[in-house]
XYZ file of C-alpha atoms in Angstrom:
188
model
C 23.818 2.334 -1.960
C 20.831 2.238 -4.329
C 21.746 5.622 -5.802
C 25.249 4.344 -6.495
C 23.902 1.166 -8.121
C 21.548 3.128 -10.376
C 24.375 5.469 -11.416
C 26.605 2.455 -12.098
C 23.922 0.850 -14.273
C 23.528 4.089 -16.239
C 27.299 4.551 -16.589
C 27.752 1.083 -18.087
C 24.684 1.375 -20.341
C 22.927 -1.528 -18.641
C 19.199 -1.615 -19.368
C 17.851 0.263 -16.352
C 14.216 -0.476 -17.138
C 14.932 -4.195 -17.226
C 16.757 -4.020 -13.892
C 14.075 -2.000 -12.118
C 11.212 -4.065 -13.555
C 12.918 -7.408 -12.857
C 11.258 -9.801 -10.443
C 12.572 -12.246 -7.905
C 11.259 -15.819 -7.598
C 8.134 -14.548 -5.788
C 7.432 -11.866 -8.355
C 8.596 -8.895 -6.304
C 10.253 -5.972 -8.056
C 12.929 -3.854 -6.323
C 10.285 -1.163 -5.666
C 7.939 -3.663 -4.001
C 10.728 -4.931 -1.746
C 11.859 -1.412 -0.857
C 8.253 -0.529 0.079
C 7.737 -3.679 2.117
C 10.968 -3.334 4.087
C 10.635 0.403 4.635
C 13.772 1.408 2.768
C 12.745 5.009 2.175
C 15.987 5.921 0.397
C 15.520 3.064 -2.075
C 11.817 3.868 -2.633
C 12.728 7.477 -3.402
C 15.652 6.648 -5.718
C 13.763 3.939 -7.605
C 10.655 6.083 -8.103
C 12.622 9.167 -9.137
C 14.521 7.054 -11.672
C 11.388 5.301 -12.892
C 9.438 8.519 -13.580
C 11.871 9.158 -16.414
C 11.381 5.676 -17.875
C 8.570 5.014 -20.299
C 6.001 2.621 -18.900
C 6.174 3.598 -15.235
C 2.403 3.540 -14.859
C 2.321 -0.054 -16.028
C 4.983 -0.919 -13.458
C 2.998 0.574 -10.603
C 0.112 -1.696 -11.581
C 2.395 -4.738 -11.769
C 1.487 -7.351 -9.258
C 3.743 -9.898 -7.625
C 2.773 -13.517 -8.085
C 0.693 -13.263 -4.920
C -1.043 -10.219 -6.444
C 0.585 -7.492 -4.406
C 1.289 -4.073 -5.821
C 3.842 -1.648 -4.342
C 1.054 -0.035 -2.306
C 0.217 -3.396 -0.650
C 3.878 -3.793 0.240
C 4.004 -0.295 1.742
C 0.909 -1.053 3.841
C 2.661 -4.017 5.471
C 5.779 -2.008 6.264
C 6.083 -0.955 9.898
C 9.776 -0.008 9.699
C 9.268 3.433 8.176
C 5.874 5.098 8.284
C 6.914 7.662 5.660
C 6.791 5.112 2.811
C 2.988 5.053 2.394
C 2.710 8.837 2.607
C 5.526 9.271 0.089
C 4.076 6.686 -2.307
C 0.610 8.300 -2.216
C 2.193 11.733 -2.687
C 4.148 10.523 -5.728
C 1.027 8.896 -7.194
C -0.892 12.168 -6.811
C 1.965 14.206 -8.286
C 2.148 11.963 -11.358
C -1.629 11.500 -11.787
C -1.644 7.769 -11.026
C -5.168 6.431 -10.365
C -5.122 6.357 -6.560
C -8.620 4.946 -6.199
C -7.622 1.889 -8.215
C -4.489 1.488 -6.095
C -6.241 1.877 -2.732
C -9.155 -0.427 -3.565
C -7.029 -3.122 -5.223
C -6.997 -6.547 -3.590
C -4.207 -9.077 -3.304
C -4.612 -12.817 -3.861
C -6.444 -13.216 -0.530
C -8.641 -10.194 -1.134
C -6.777 -7.857 1.208
C -6.793 -4.153 0.347
C -3.890 -1.925 1.404
C -6.072 -0.683 4.300
C -6.652 -4.224 5.546
C -2.935 -5.004 5.433
C -2.047 -1.773 7.228
C -4.626 -2.658 9.917
C -3.354 -6.204 10.311
C 0.293 -5.137 10.584
C -0.501 -2.288 12.980
C 0.697 0.415 10.590
C -1.486 3.197 11.984
C 0.275 5.890 9.928
C -0.590 4.008 6.723
C -4.194 3.518 7.908
C -4.454 7.251 8.555
C -2.853 8.162 5.215
C -5.152 5.818 3.262
C -8.323 7.096 4.940
C -7.278 10.744 4.583
C -6.623 10.161 0.882
C -10.200 9.038 0.304
C -12.074 11.863 -1.402
C -15.568 11.354 -0.055
C -17.609 9.809 2.715
C -18.761 7.101 0.294
C -15.178 6.088 -0.486
C -14.302 5.964 3.224
C -17.397 3.899 3.982
C -16.691 1.496 1.114
C -13.078 1.156 2.236
C -14.009 0.513 5.886
C -16.688 -2.015 4.887
C -14.690 -3.839 2.191
C -14.222 -7.565 2.759
C -11.490 -9.987 1.844
C -12.163 -13.499 0.606
C -12.643 -14.708 4.201
C -15.299 -11.983 4.639
C -13.070 -10.027 7.000
C -13.283 -6.239 7.105
C -10.497 -3.872 8.206
C -11.728 -4.072 11.826
C -11.247 -7.869 11.751
C -7.745 -7.399 10.404
C -6.899 -4.813 13.070
C -7.762 -7.098 15.997
C -5.311 -9.722 14.700
C -2.454 -7.455 15.777
C -2.263 -8.317 19.467
C 0.778 -6.099 20.100
C -1.035 -2.821 19.555
C -4.706 -1.905 19.707
C -4.059 1.601 18.378
C -5.460 0.720 14.955
C -8.631 -0.744 16.490
C -9.176 2.442 18.493
C -8.439 4.575 15.436
C -10.956 2.651 13.285
C -13.652 2.923 15.948
C -13.061 6.707 16.014
C -13.403 6.828 12.203
C -16.664 4.864 12.309
C -17.992 7.322 14.872
C -16.701 10.392 12.986
C -18.371 9.306 9.738
C -21.561 7.955 11.379
C -20.927 4.446 10.064
C -22.910 1.758 11.853
C -20.293 0.431 14.265
C -22.646 -2.181 15.724
C -22.983 -3.757 12.298
C -19.187 -3.816 11.940
C -18.483 -5.276 15.375
C -21.168 -7.932 15.231
C -20.913 -8.840 11.560
C -20.201 -12.432 10.698
C -16.870 -12.701 8.974
């Protein structure tokens, strides 16, 4: 459907950039919504179309009115685990500053890792941590705090349906020799 709509817009000379960069009442662009709802086909079509449009990098840094970027939306998505991996892959391929994307915070101070933990998106958690280039980046990411002083481990325990993310984080702390006691007994 999205491919057809994009072709239709092109055929009738409708400003494609304006359509793809448009926002709904909450400030979400079509790419943000596609990421959040796990519509992999739409994410792919929108990104492939946008790479040819001048100003794509600015769009990927656009934030919704609640300060979410497409990567925050992908972190919340549990419908299709491929979205985060695809988004990170596209960012790498087009030399988009991944560190800035992965460490960015939304209006409540949540990073993409925190959101992925809270929504139980273990594939996104894994993809984010594997994308980190060094031990220092992983440690900073695992110890980052939102505006309520919660770290990713706090966010992970909020998901009562699945403790897989909690177990995964504990394994990462152990693998990277990060002080787990400090994490588990920290005051949030």
